[in-house]
Amino acid sequence: MSYLYASVLLFALGVYGVLTRRTAILVFLSIELMLNAANLSLVGFARAFGLEGQVAALMVIAIAAAEVAVGLGLIVAIFRQRESTAVDDLSELRG
């Protein structure tokens, strides 16, 4: 059960990071922390109940790797245009 407590703590830290940080890189890292918390809970449930959570966790890790590639590409492209990664400045992209 300690795996689940650790995953709840990691997820809460990730949510706190998303809500309080103002740079896109730190928000992105906080989202990755939340994904890792979900992976930890999958493996924790698999260990507790004898399920195959490792396969699902491996799939989530593969999807997270693709997300990292796309997300960092977007952040670099925005930084080249705006010369800033502040999340508050990105609201100007709507118009």
PDB file of C-alpha atoms in Angstrom, residues 14-59:
ATOM      1  CA  GLY A  14       2.518  17.480  -9.951  1.00  0.00           C
ATOM      2  CA  VAL A  15      -0.848  19.211  -9.614  1.00  0.00           C
ATOM      3  CA  TYR A  16       0.727  21.818  -7.358  1.00  0.00           C
ATOM      4  CA  GLY A  17       3.445  22.400  -9.939  1.00  0.00           C
ATOM      5  CA  VAL A  18       0.952  22.806 -12.784  1.00  0.00           C
ATOM      6  CA  LEU A  19      -1.136  25.278 -10.818  1.00  0.00           C
ATOM      7  CA  THR A  20       1.703  27.417  -9.450  1.00  0.00           C
ATOM      8  CA  ARG A  21       4.459  27.475 -12.073  1.00  0.00           C
ATOM      9  CA  ARG A  22       4.580  30.113 -14.796  1.00  0.00           C
ATOM     10  CA  THR A  23       7.141  28.708 -17.231  1.00  0.00           C
ATOM     11  CA  ALA A  24       6.167  26.122 -19.800  1.00  0.00           C
ATOM     12  CA  ILE A  25       9.134  23.879 -18.998  1.00  0.00           C
ATOM     13  CA  LEU A  26       8.199  23.551 -15.321  1.00  0.00           C
ATOM     14  CA  VAL A  27       4.534  22.961 -16.173  1.00  0.00           C
ATOM     15  CA  PHE A  28       5.646  20.292 -18.604  1.00  0.00           C
ATOM     16  CA  LEU A  29       7.833  18.632 -15.945  1.00  0.00           C
ATOM     17  CA  SER A  30       4.919  18.709 -13.503  1.00  0.00           C
ATOM     18  CA  ILE A  31       2.718  16.922 -16.026  1.00  0.00           C
ATOM     19  CA  GLU A  32       5.436  14.290 -16.441  1.00  0.00           C
ATOM     20  CA  LEU A  33       5.501  13.880 -12.662  1.00  0.00           C
ATOM     21  CA  MET A  34       1.752  13.224 -12.698  1.00  0.00           C
ATOM     22  CA  LEU A  35       2.194  10.599 -15.441  1.00  0.00           C
ATOM     23  CA  ASN A  36       4.869   8.869 -13.385  1.00  0.00           C
ATOM     24  CA  ALA A  37       2.530   8.877 -10.395  1.00  0.00           C
ATOM     25  CA  ALA A  38      -0.085   7.119 -12.527  1.00  0.00           C
ATOM     26  CA  ASN A  39       2.523   4.549 -13.571  1.00  0.00           C
ATOM     27  CA  LEU A  40       3.483   3.928  -9.968  1.00  0.00           C
ATOM     28  CA  SER A  41      -0.144   3.380  -8.985  1.00  0.00           C
ATOM     29  CA  LEU A  42      -0.633   0.924 -11.867  1.00  0.00           C
ATOM     30  CA  VAL A  43       2.349  -1.116 -10.753  1.00  0.00           C
ATOM     31  CA  GLY A  44       1.267  -0.853  -7.111  1.00  0.00           C
ATOM     32  CA  PHE A  45      -2.186  -2.207  -7.903  1.00  0.00           C
ATOM     33  CA  ALA A  46      -0.633  -4.960  -9.996  1.00  0.00           C
ATOM     34  CA  ARG A  47       1.586  -5.996  -7.109  1.00  0.00           C
ATOM     35  CA  ALA A  48      -1.250  -5.864  -4.576  1.00  0.00           C
ATOM     36  CA  PHE A  49      -3.823  -7.770  -6.619  1.00  0.00           C
ATOM     37  CA  GLY A  50      -1.688  -9.929  -8.898  1.00  0.00           C
ATOM     38  CA  LEU A  51      -2.743  -8.151 -12.087  1.00  0.00           C
ATOM     39  CA  GLU A  52      -0.685  -7.319 -15.167  1.00  0.00           C
ATOM     40  CA  GLY A  53      -0.126  -3.624 -14.521  1.00  0.00           C
ATOM     41  CA  GLN A  54       3.424  -3.704 -15.821  1.00  0.00           C
ATOM     42  CA  VAL A  55       2.228  -3.953 -19.418  1.00  0.00           C
ATOM     43  CA  ALA A  56      -0.034  -0.925 -18.987  1.00  0.00           C
ATOM     44  CA  ALA A  57       2.769   0.984 -17.270  1.00  0.00           C
ATOM     45  CA  LEU A  58       5.114   0.186 -20.151  1.00  0.00           C
ATOM     46  CA  MET A  59       2.546   1.511 -22.626  1.00  0.00           C
TER      47      MET A  59
END
